[in-house]
Each structure stands twice: as structure tokens, then as C-alpha cells.
mmCIF file of C-alpha atoms (C1' of nucleotides) in Angstrom:
data_model
loop_
_atom_site.group_PDB
_atom_site.id
_atom_site.type_symbol
_atom_site.label_atom_id
_atom_site.label_comp_id
_atom_site.label_asym_id
_atom_site.label_seq_id
_atom_site.Cartn_x
_atom_site.Cartn_y
_atom_site.Cartn_z
ATOM 1 C CA MET I 1 1.165 -7.666 23.366
ATOM 2 C CA ALA I 2 -2.638 -7.817 22.770
ATOM 3 C CA ALA I 3 -4.761 -10.477 24.255
ATOM 4 C CA GLY I 4 -8.313 -10.889 24.967
ATOM 5 C CA LEU I 5 -9.758 -10.887 21.760
ATOM 6 C CA SER I 6 -12.468 -13.189 21.445
ATOM 7 C CA ARG I 7 -13.496 -14.480 18.055
ATOM 8 C CA SER I 8 -13.000 -12.111 14.815
ATOM 9 C CA ALA I 9 -12.261 -8.947 16.473
ATOM 10 C CA ILE I 10 -11.186 -7.806 13.202
ATOM 11 C CA SER I 11 -13.288 -8.226 10.268
ATOM 12 C CA SER I 12 -16.341 -7.046 12.757
ATOM 13 C CA ALA I 13 -15.440 -4.685 14.814
ATOM 14 C CA MET I 14 -12.931 -2.794 12.320
ATOM 15 C CA SER I 15 -14.068 -1.049 9.343
ATOM 16 C CA ASN I 16 -10.664 -1.844 7.386
ATOM 17 C CA ALA I 17 -10.992 1.718 5.329
ATOM 18 C CA GLU I 18 -8.947 4.214 7.262
ATOM 19 C CA PRO I 19 -6.163 0.915 8.012
ATOM 20 C CA ALA I 20 -6.148 0.344 4.496
ATOM 21 C CA SER I 21 -5.015 3.877 3.777
ATOM 22 C CA LEU I 22 -2.871 3.663 6.365
ATOM 23 C CA PHE I 23 -0.957 0.840 4.913
ATOM 24 C CA ALA I 24 -1.197 2.261 1.376
ATOM 25 C CA ALA I 25 0.658 5.255 2.453
ATOM 26 C CA LEU I 26 3.471 2.948 4.003
ATOM 27 C CA GLY I 27 3.188 1.195 0.679
ATOM 28 C CA ASP I 28 6.157 2.431 -1.391
ATOM 29 C CA ALA I 29 9.819 2.182 -0.924
ATOM 30 C CA THR I 30 10.190 6.214 -1.268
ATOM 31 C CA ARG I 31 7.469 6.989 1.272
ATOM 32 C CA LEU I 32 9.102 4.387 3.672
ATOM 33 C CA GLY I 33 12.405 6.009 3.577
ATOM 34 C CA LEU I 34 10.850 9.196 4.095
ATOM 35 C CA ILE I 35 9.403 7.601 7.602
ATOM 36 C CA ALA I 36 12.547 6.242 8.301
ATOM 37 C CA SER I 37 13.763 9.751 8.186
ATOM 38 C CA LEU I 38 11.576 11.776 9.903
ATOM 39 C CA SER I 39 11.788 8.590 12.554
ATOM 40 C CA ASP I 40 14.385 10.856 14.689
ATOM 41 C CA GLY I 41 11.391 13.411 15.621
ATOM 42 C CA LYS I 42 12.971 16.155 13.942
ATOM 43 C CA ALA I 43 11.443 18.324 11.538
ATOM 44 C CA ARG I 44 12.262 18.639 7.859
ATOM 45 C CA SER I 45 11.482 20.821 4.767
ATOM 46 C CA ILE I 46 10.868 19.036 1.300
ATOM 47 C CA VAL I 47 13.934 20.169 0.088
ATOM 48 C CA GLN I 48 15.595 18.784 3.327
ATOM 49 C CA LEU I 49 13.882 15.121 2.744
ATOM 50 C CA GLY I 50 14.290 15.158 -0.814
ATOM 51 C CA ASP I 51 18.313 15.762 -0.751
ATOM 52 C CA GLY I 52 19.994 12.532 -2.064
ATOM 53 C CA LEU I 53 16.751 11.236 -3.857
ATOM 54 C CA PRO I 54 16.785 10.663 -7.150
ATOM 55 C CA ILE I 55 13.365 12.017 -7.671
ATOM 56 C CA SER I 56 12.317 15.992 -8.419
ATOM 57 C CA ARG I 57 11.070 17.600 -5.614
ATOM 58 C CA GLN I 58 7.724 17.465 -7.049
ATOM 59 C CA ALA I 59 7.572 14.033 -6.645
ATOM 60 C CA VAL I 60 8.641 14.200 -2.862
ATOM 61 C CA ALA I 61 5.879 16.988 -2.141
ATOM 62 C CA LYS I 62 3.530 14.658 -3.518
ATOM 63 C CA HIS I 63 4.706 11.826 -1.280
ATOM 64 C CA LEU I 64 4.717 13.687 1.999
ATOM 65 C CA ASP I 65 1.409 14.669 0.282
ATOM 66 C CA VAL I 66 -0.168 11.395 0.627
ATOM 67 C CA LEU I 67 1.859 10.773 4.017
ATOM 68 C CA HIS I 68 -0.168 13.403 5.232
ATOM 69 C CA ASP I 69 -3.774 12.571 4.344
ATOM 70 C CA ALA I 70 -2.899 8.918 5.411
ATOM 71 C CA GLY I 71 -2.430 11.220 8.844
ATOM 72 C CA LEU I 72 1.233 9.849 9.076
ATOM 73 C CA VAL I 73 2.915 12.775 9.002
ATOM 74 C CA HIS I 74 2.046 16.343 10.643
ATOM 75 C CA ARG I 75 2.636 19.748 8.068
ATOM 76 C CA ARG I 76 3.761 23.370 9.766
ATOM 77 C CA LYS I 77 4.875 26.040 7.744
ATOM 78 C CA SER I 78 7.226 28.267 8.880
ATOM 79 C CA GLY I 79 8.385 31.028 6.673
ATOM 80 C CA ARG I 80 9.565 30.092 3.581
ATOM 81 C CA GLU I 81 9.150 26.604 4.239
ATOM 82 C CA VAL I 82 7.084 23.850 5.215
ATOM 83 C CA GLN I 83 8.323 21.514 7.810
ATOM 84 C CA TYR I 84 7.032 17.968 8.063
ATOM 85 C CA ALA I 85 7.117 15.950 11.215
ATOM 86 C CA LEU I 86 6.259 12.694 12.091
ATOM 87 C CA ARG I 87 2.658 11.885 13.428
ATOM 88 C CA HIS I 88 3.644 8.889 16.044
ATOM 89 C CA GLU I 89 0.104 8.405 16.894
ATOM 90 C CA ALA I 90 -0.629 6.899 13.103
ATOM 91 C CA ILE I 91 2.171 4.661 12.910
ATOM 92 C CA GLU I 92 0.549 3.395 16.268
ATOM 93 C CA ALA I 93 -2.391 2.633 14.627
ATOM 94 C CA ALA I 94 -1.060 0.682 11.947
ATOM 95 C CA GLN I 95 1.067 -1.082 14.574
ATOM 96 C CA GLY I 96 -2.618 -1.646 16.577
ATOM 97 C CA TRP I 97 -4.365 -3.343 13.319
ATOM 98 C CA LEU I 98 -1.064 -5.635 13.252
ATOM 99 C CA ASP I 99 -1.387 -6.250 16.603
ATOM 100 C CA GLN I 100 -5.071 -7.282 16.421
ATOM 101 C CA VAL I 101 -4.071 -9.858 13.996
ATOM 102 C CA SER I 102 -1.115 -10.970 15.975
ATOM 103 C CA ALA I 103 -3.526 -11.463 18.395
ATOM 104 C CA GLN I 104 -5.689 -13.804 16.806
ATOM 105 C CA TRP I 105 -3.179 -15.853 15.487
ATOM 106 C CA ASP I 106 -2.028 -16.298 18.688
ATOM 107 C CA GLY I 107 -5.224 -16.983 20.255
ATOM 108 C CA ALA I 108 -5.878 -19.576 17.611
ATOM 109 C CA LEU I 109 -3.031 -21.680 18.241
ATOM 110 C CA ALA I 110 -3.315 -21.906 21.970
ATOM 111 C CA ARG I 111 -7.034 -22.725 21.222
ATOM 112 C CA LEU I 112 -5.493 -25.294 18.736
ATOM 113 C CA LYS I 113 -3.039 -26.231 21.416
ATOM 114 C CA LEU I 114 -5.433 -26.746 23.999
ATOM 115 C CA MET I 115 -7.709 -28.729 21.749
ATOM 116 C CA LEU I 116 -5.218 -31.038 21.033
ATOM 117 C CA GLU I 117 -3.769 -31.586 24.583
ATOM 118 C CA GLY I 118 -6.678 -31.657 26.499
ATOM 119 C CA GLY I 119 -9.270 -33.214 24.583
ATOM 120 C CA LYS I 120 -7.633 -35.849 22.710
ATOM 121 C CA GLY I 121 -8.225 -39.013 25.505
ATOM 122 C CA MET V 1 8.310 -3.490 22.555
ATOM 123 C CA ALA V 2 11.833 -3.364 20.930
ATOM 124 C CA ALA V 3 14.627 -1.520 21.697
ATOM 125 C CA GLY V 4 18.406 -1.405 21.080
ATOM 126 C CA LEU V 5 18.654 1.049 18.309
ATOM 127 C CA SER V 6 21.632 2.994 18.487
ATOM 128 C CA ARG V 7 21.060 6.025 15.291
ATOM 129 C CA SER V 8 19.236 5.621 12.236
ATOM 130 C CA ALA V 9 19.337 1.424 11.546
ATOM 131 C CA ILE V 10 16.153 1.616 9.784
ATOM 132 C CA SER V 11 17.445 3.940 6.457
ATOM 133 C CA SER V 12 20.825 2.621 6.586
ATOM 134 C CA ALA V 13 19.763 -1.038 7.172
ATOM 135 C CA MET V 14 17.155 -1.709 5.250
ATOM 136 C CA SER V 15 16.317 -1.815 1.531
ATOM 137 C CA ASN V 16 12.774 -0.652 2.228
ATOM 138 C CA ALA V 17 11.986 -2.771 -0.705
ATOM 139 C CA GLU V 18 10.549 -5.918 0.761
ATOM 140 C CA PRO V 19 8.538 -3.963 3.522
ATOM 141 C CA ALA V 20 7.235 -1.436 1.114
ATOM 142 C CA SER V 21 5.467 -4.196 -1.006
ATOM 143 C CA LEU V 22 4.253 -5.557 2.309
ATOM 144 C CA PHE V 23 2.586 -2.474 3.175
ATOM 145 C CA ALA V 24 1.356 -1.920 -0.128
ATOM 146 C CA ALA V 25 -0.153 -5.575 -0.008
ATOM 147 C CA LEU V 26 -1.731 -4.492 3.074
ATOM 148 C CA GLY V 27 -2.680 -1.469 1.542
ATOM 149 C CA ASP V 28 -6.177 -2.080 0.142
ATOM 150 C CA ALA V 29 -8.981 -3.017 2.584
ATOM 151 C CA THR V 30 -10.458 -5.929 0.365
ATOM 152 C CA ARG V 31 -7.022 -7.297 1.558
ATOM 153 C CA LEU V 32 -7.317 -6.706 4.875
ATOM 154 C CA GLY V 33 -10.483 -8.398 5.051
ATOM 155 C CA LEU V 34 -9.137 -11.388 3.937
ATOM 156 C CA ILE V 35 -6.315 -11.049 6.198
ATOM 157 C CA ALA V 36 -8.468 -10.741 9.019
ATOM 158 C CA SER V 37 -10.743 -13.804 8.244
ATOM 159 C CA LEU V 38 -7.443 -15.619 7.878
ATOM 160 C CA SER V 39 -6.250 -14.512 10.595
ATOM 161 C CA ASP V 40 -8.088 -17.429 12.727
ATOM 162 C CA GLY V 41 -5.437 -20.090 11.541
ATOM 163 C CA LYS V 42 -7.891 -21.375 9.613
ATOM 164 C CA ALA V 43 -7.260 -22.011 5.643
ATOM 165 C CA ARG V 44 -10.153 -21.534 3.069
ATOM 166 C CA SER V 45 -10.638 -21.707 -0.417
ATOM 167 C CA ILE V 46 -11.091 -18.816 -2.847
ATOM 168 C CA VAL V 47 -14.846 -19.414 -2.916
ATOM 169 C CA GLN V 48 -15.287 -19.312 0.490
ATOM 170 C CA LEU V 49 -12.791 -16.077 1.058
ATOM 171 C CA GLY V 50 -15.246 -14.613 -1.602
ATOM 172 C CA ASP V 51 -18.557 -15.412 -0.043
ATOM 173 C CA GLY V 52 -20.029 -12.553 0.947
ATOM 174 C CA LEU V 53 -17.521 -10.005 -1.004
ATOM 175 C CA PRO V 54 -19.172 -7.926 -3.480
ATOM 176 C CA ILE V 55 -16.969 -8.648 -6.034
ATOM 177 C CA SER V 56 -16.533 -11.552 -8.725
ATOM 178 C CA ARG V 57 -14.246 -14.507 -7.993
ATOM 179 C CA GLN V 58 -11.595 -13.601 -10.103
ATOM 180 C CA ALA V 59 -11.116 -10.094 -8.334
ATOM 181 C CA VAL V 60 -10.805 -12.478 -5.244
ATOM 182 C CA ALA V 61 -8.288 -14.074 -6.924
ATOM 183 C CA LYS V 62 -6.293 -11.620 -7.745
ATOM 184 C CA HIS V 63 -6.565 -9.993 -3.951
ATOM 185 C CA LEU V 64 -4.640 -13.351 -3.277
ATOM 186 C CA ASP V 65 -2.084 -13.390 -5.684
ATOM 187 C CA VAL V 66 -0.843 -9.950 -4.520
ATOM 188 C CA LEU V 67 -0.833 -11.270 -0.904
ATOM 189 C CA HIS V 68 0.432 -14.459 -2.223
ATOM 190 C CA ASP V 69 3.656 -12.562 -4.166
ATOM 191 C CA ALA V 70 4.050 -10.474 -0.876
ATOM 192 C CA GLY V 71 4.555 -13.511 1.392
ATOM 193 C CA LEU V 72 1.888 -13.052 3.218
ATOM 194 C CA VAL V 73 -0.092 -16.233 2.499
ATOM 195 C CA HIS V 74 0.596 -19.657 1.808
ATOM 196 C CA ARG V 75 -0.960 -21.410 -0.968
ATOM 197 C CA ARG V 76 -1.591 -25.080 -0.931
ATOM 198 C CA LYS V 77 -3.574 -26.990 -4.097
ATOM 199 C CA SER V 78 -5.972 -29.835 -2.377
ATOM 200 C CA GLY V 79 -7.664 -31.359 -4.934
ATOM 201 C CA ARG V 80 -9.896 -29.623 -6.841
ATOM 202 C CA GLU V 81 -9.496 -26.257 -4.957
ATOM 203 C CA VAL V 82 -6.711 -24.003 -3.191
ATOM 204 C CA GLN V 83 -6.139 -23.728 0.194
ATOM 205 C CA TYR V 84 -5.198 -20.170 1.516
ATOM 206 C CA ALA V 85 -3.692 -20.025 4.720
ATOM 207 C CA LEU V 86 -1.957 -16.676 6.779
ATOM 208 C CA ARG V 87 1.675 -16.813 6.711
ATOM 209 C CA HIS V 88 2.447 -14.983 10.227
ATOM 210 C CA GLU V 89 6.039 -14.508 9.546
ATOM 211 C CA ALA V 90 5.029 -11.767 6.672
ATOM 212 C CA ILE V 91 2.800 -9.928 9.536
ATOM 213 C CA GLU V 92 5.582 -10.278 12.284
ATOM 214 C CA ALA V 93 8.392 -8.036 9.327
ATOM 215 C CA ALA V 94 5.694 -5.512 8.852
ATOM 216 C CA GLN V 95 5.369 -5.385 12.612
ATOM 217 C CA GLY V 96 9.292 -5.686 12.892
ATOM 218 C CA TRP V 97 9.638 -2.295 10.779
ATOM 219 C CA LEU V 98 7.117 -0.412 12.383
ATOM 220 C CA ASP V 99 8.497 -1.501 15.815
ATOM 221 C CA GLN V 100 12.027 -0.332 14.514
ATOM 222 C CA VAL V 101 10.267 2.913 13.494
ATOM 223 C CA SER V 102 8.948 3.513 16.987
ATOM 224 C CA ALA V 103 11.980 2.378 18.671
ATOM 225 C CA GLN V 104 14.179 5.096 17.422
ATOM 226 C CA TRP V 105 11.031 7.538 18.062
ATOM 227 C CA ASP V 106 11.180 6.753 21.469
ATOM 228 C CA GLY V 107 15.066 6.731 21.519
ATOM 229 C CA ALA V 108 14.400 10.464 19.726
ATOM 230 C CA LEU V 109 12.058 11.362 22.651
ATOM 231 C CA ALA V 110 14.806 9.738 25.651
ATOM 232 C CA ARG V 111 17.155 11.523 24.100
ATOM 233 C CA LEU V 112 15.258 14.661 23.938
ATOM 234 C CA LYS V 113 14.204 14.185 27.663
ATOM 235 C CA LEU V 114 17.622 13.895 28.844
ATOM 236 C CA MET V 115 19.335 16.544 27.262
ATOM 237 C CA LEU V 116 16.482 19.096 28.117
ATOM 238 C CA GLU V 117 16.976 17.635 32.066
ATOM 239 C CA GLY V 118 20.273 17.647 32.123
ATOM 240 C CA GLY V 119 21.791 20.557 30.530
ATOM 241 C CA LYS V 120 19.290 22.689 31.275
ATOM 242 C CA GLY V 121 21.883 24.092 34.245
ATOM 243 C "C1'" DA Y 1 14.692 46.604 -4.978
ATOM 244 C "C1'" DG Y 2 16.388 42.219 -7.296
ATOM 245 C "C1'" DA Y 3 18.310 37.676 -7.260
ATOM 246 C "C1'" DA Y 4 17.806 33.118 -5.085
ATOM 247 C "C1'" DA Y 5 15.109 29.856 -2.579
ATOM 248 C "C1'" DA Y 6 11.550 26.964 -1.259
ATOM 249 C "C1'" DT Y 7 7.103 25.919 -2.784
ATOM 250 C "C1'" DG Y 8 2.351 25.512 -5.204
ATOM 251 C "C1'" DC Y 9 -0.389 24.706 -9.230
ATOM 252 C "C1'" DA Y 10 -1.447 22.605 -13.335
ATOM 253 C "C1'" DA Y 11 -0.942 19.797 -17.199
ATOM 254 C "C1'" DC Y 12 0.841 15.516 -19.079
ATOM 255 C "C1'" DT Y 13 2.983 10.643 -20.166
ATOM 256 C "C1'" DC Y 14 2.785 5.921 -18.183
ATOM 257 C "C1'" DT Y 15 2.110 2.091 -16.306
ATOM 258 C "C1'" DA Y 16 0.297 -0.662 -12.099
ATOM 259 C "C1'" DT Y 17 -4.292 -2.033 -10.088
ATOM 260 C "C1'" DG Y 18 -8.784 -3.512 -9.257
ATOM 261 C "C1'" DG Y 19 -12.544 -5.422 -11.482
ATOM 262 C "C1'" DT Y 20 -15.407 -7.808 -15.391
ATOM 263 C "C1'" DT Y 21 -16.964 -11.132 -18.817
ATOM 264 C "C1'" DG Y 22 -15.863 -15.112 -21.421
ATOM 265 C "C1'" DC Y 23 -13.591 -19.663 -22.184
ATOM 266 C "C1'" DG Y 24 -11.106 -23.950 -21.026
ATOM 267 C "C1'" DC Y 25 -8.738 -27.427 -17.771
ATOM 268 C "C1'" DT Y 26 -9.442 -30.591 -13.747
ATOM 269 C "C1'" DT Y 27 -11.678 -32.664 -10.198
ATOM 270 C "C1'" DT Y 28 -15.677 -34.470 -7.567
ATOM 271 C "C1'" DA Y 29 -20.227 -35.701 -7.553
ATOM 272 C "C1'" DG Y 30 -24.479 -38.670 -9.408
ATOM 273 C "C1'" DC D 1 -20.453 -40.646 -18.346
ATOM 274 C "C1'" DT D 2 -22.397 -36.342 -17.573
ATOM 275 C "C1'" DA D 3 -22.795 -32.184 -14.719
ATOM 276 C "C1'" DA D 4 -21.116 -28.851 -12.272
ATOM 277 C "C1'" DA D 5 -17.928 -27.145 -8.616
ATOM 278 C "C1'" DG D 6 -13.489 -24.690 -8.638
ATOM 279 C "C1'" DC D 7 -9.725 -22.379 -10.732
ATOM 280 C "C1'" DG D 8 -6.623 -20.597 -14.168
ATOM 281 C "C1'" DC D 9 -5.787 -17.851 -18.249
ATOM 282 C "C1'" DA D 10 -6.520 -14.062 -21.275
ATOM 283 C "C1'" DA D 11 -8.358 -10.207 -22.873
ATOM 284 C "C1'" DC D 12 -10.308 -5.377 -22.012
ATOM 285 C "C1'" DC D 13 -11.742 -1.167 -19.544
ATOM 286 C "C1'" DA D 14 -11.361 2.556 -15.666
ATOM 287 C "C1'" DT D 15 -8.758 4.825 -12.741
ATOM 288 C "C1'" DA D 16 -5.132 6.076 -9.795
ATOM 289 C "C1'" DG D 17 -0.642 6.524 -8.680
ATOM 290 C "C1'" DA D 18 4.584 7.663 -9.313
ATOM 291 C "C1'" DG D 19 7.096 11.076 -11.936
ATOM 292 C "C1'" DT D 20 8.069 14.820 -15.166
ATOM 293 C "C1'" DT D 21 8.201 19.468 -16.895
ATOM 294 C "C1'" DG D 22 7.146 24.835 -16.921
ATOM 295 C "C1'" DC D 23 5.293 28.817 -14.705
ATOM 296 C "C1'" DA D 24 3.943 31.947 -10.621
ATOM 297 C "C1'" DT D 25 4.254 32.869 -5.564
ATOM 298 C "C1'" DT D 26 5.616 34.046 -1.375
ATOM 299 C "C1'" DT D 27 9.761 34.272 1.854
ATOM 300 C "C1'" DT D 28 14.876 35.682 2.398
ATOM 301 C "C1'" DC D 29 19.333 37.736 1.639
ATOM 302 C "C1'" DT D 30 22.149 40.896 0.224
#
DNA sequence: AGAAAATGCAACTCTATGGTTGCGCTTTAG
DNA sequence: CTAAAGCGCAACCATAGAGTTGCATTTTCT
């Protein structure tokens, strides 16, 4: 994975605002389901996406709005209906943030190990 | 990254509930900041974590409660104060979910490419 | 043209969430 | 012992979030 972060690269070099809204959009089981459905790359309409779900069409539309505002899906009007498709870049952004946390974590472990091994004598 | 998922491994094999609460806990700029602070592996008290933040100690404590309920941090009482530390497993769980989405996405792209190249003649 | 399908818009209800303040309890520090 | 530091509990407020229902609008389909 990524590496090379010296100190606290996250809290200083990041605003924490955009990633927060991203994660917030992911923080709902229904929306995660929608994303999982769309993860095959195919675009789907609101009705298609809501098919099988125990909520109203409007609820689905609202969830898709949230996902769209967070940049997680791409909207495209096609005749009578609207096609929603996954925007992989947003997923990658979320992954990026988590990767930074992990990188710092790994770095901390590495430094701790070095300290214990090298500086113990 | 990860690979080897055949079809829609996410929506079928996952309940979407636990990852949702995980992402929900990450969906707040203040909490992301706390996690970023803790990502160096060191444990900190509530007062320490709230130092510099423009909110009350209670607000910080509530955020830490959320993070704890989501399994993102580990609580440990030490004398008069309570030490919070990052639980890297939870971060990995979030990464895992996103990785599955990405894997399916990549798989879909690969299949599409194969279809376009192989089946065009 | 007329019916049916797929949305959009708006109003409304409920509950969860982020934040606050006040008070009491336990653990150091003098 | 007395202060004060660090927390937890509880009440309270305001707003955002999920979900609903009703109705108008735009596209198909026949």
C-alpha cells in the first residue's frame, strides 16, 4: 500500500470535510446496498434500483440524491428515466483516506519496532 | 489489491449493516480528526483529544462514544482518566468493504474489455 | 389522443445527532 | 484534608436525516 508519510500527514494536510461527507453518504445500509448494486458498472434507473427494497420510490430517490451530492454516483437522463452509475473515483477517494490512516498506523508500528530493537541496549 | 470475487459478492454475502455503522461513524469531520490524531498509534485521553477543538469536552466524549460503538477505538481506563486508542481492525474492515466494491468494478471493466475485444469479429 | 410509466416537487412526521449546560463522583496533587 | 483535574450522567435544544403521501410533469406505448 501507500507509504512515505512522515508525521501526521492527515490532520494537517487534509481538511477532513470532503472525506467526511463521503463517508457520511456511505454510512447507511440502504445506500451501501445501492452502491453494491451499481458496483458491477452497469447504470440503473431509480425504479430498477429500488426494486425489492422495502421503501418507497421517493426514499430511493432521496438516497440517490445523497450519493450524487457526495459524488459517489453519476446521473444521466435518458428519455423518461434517469440512469445512475457508480463513480469509481469517489470510492477511490474514500480508500485513499483510509489508506493514509493505515499508512500512518503502519509507520507508527515500524518506528516502535525500530525503537524497541535498536535502542534497547 | 484484492481480487477473485466472482459475481455480486457484496450485496449477497454482506449484511451491509455493520459496514454502514462503521462508515456512519467516519462520516463526521470532527471524528475523522480524532481518528487522524489517533492514527499514530498512541493512546490519548478525552481532554487531550479535545484540546484545540472548538467544542466542549462532553461533545468530544460523545464523539468518542460513537467511535467506540462502531469499534473504531479502544477504551481503557487508567486511573483518573480514560485512554482512547485506534483499533486498526475496524479501519481494515472499512477498507475491505471498499476493496470489494473496487474489485467488482475492476472485474466489470475487465469483462467489458474482453467482450469488446474478443467478441467483436 | 389517452393511459401508464418514471420522475420531480413539496409538505409533513419522527427520530437521530451534534452540541450545550449543570451537577455529582472519583482520582490525583498540595 | 482540600482543591482541582478528568469523567460520567442527565436534561435540553436545534437541526439534519429517513421515510411517507399527494399531486404535477414528462415520456412512452397502443
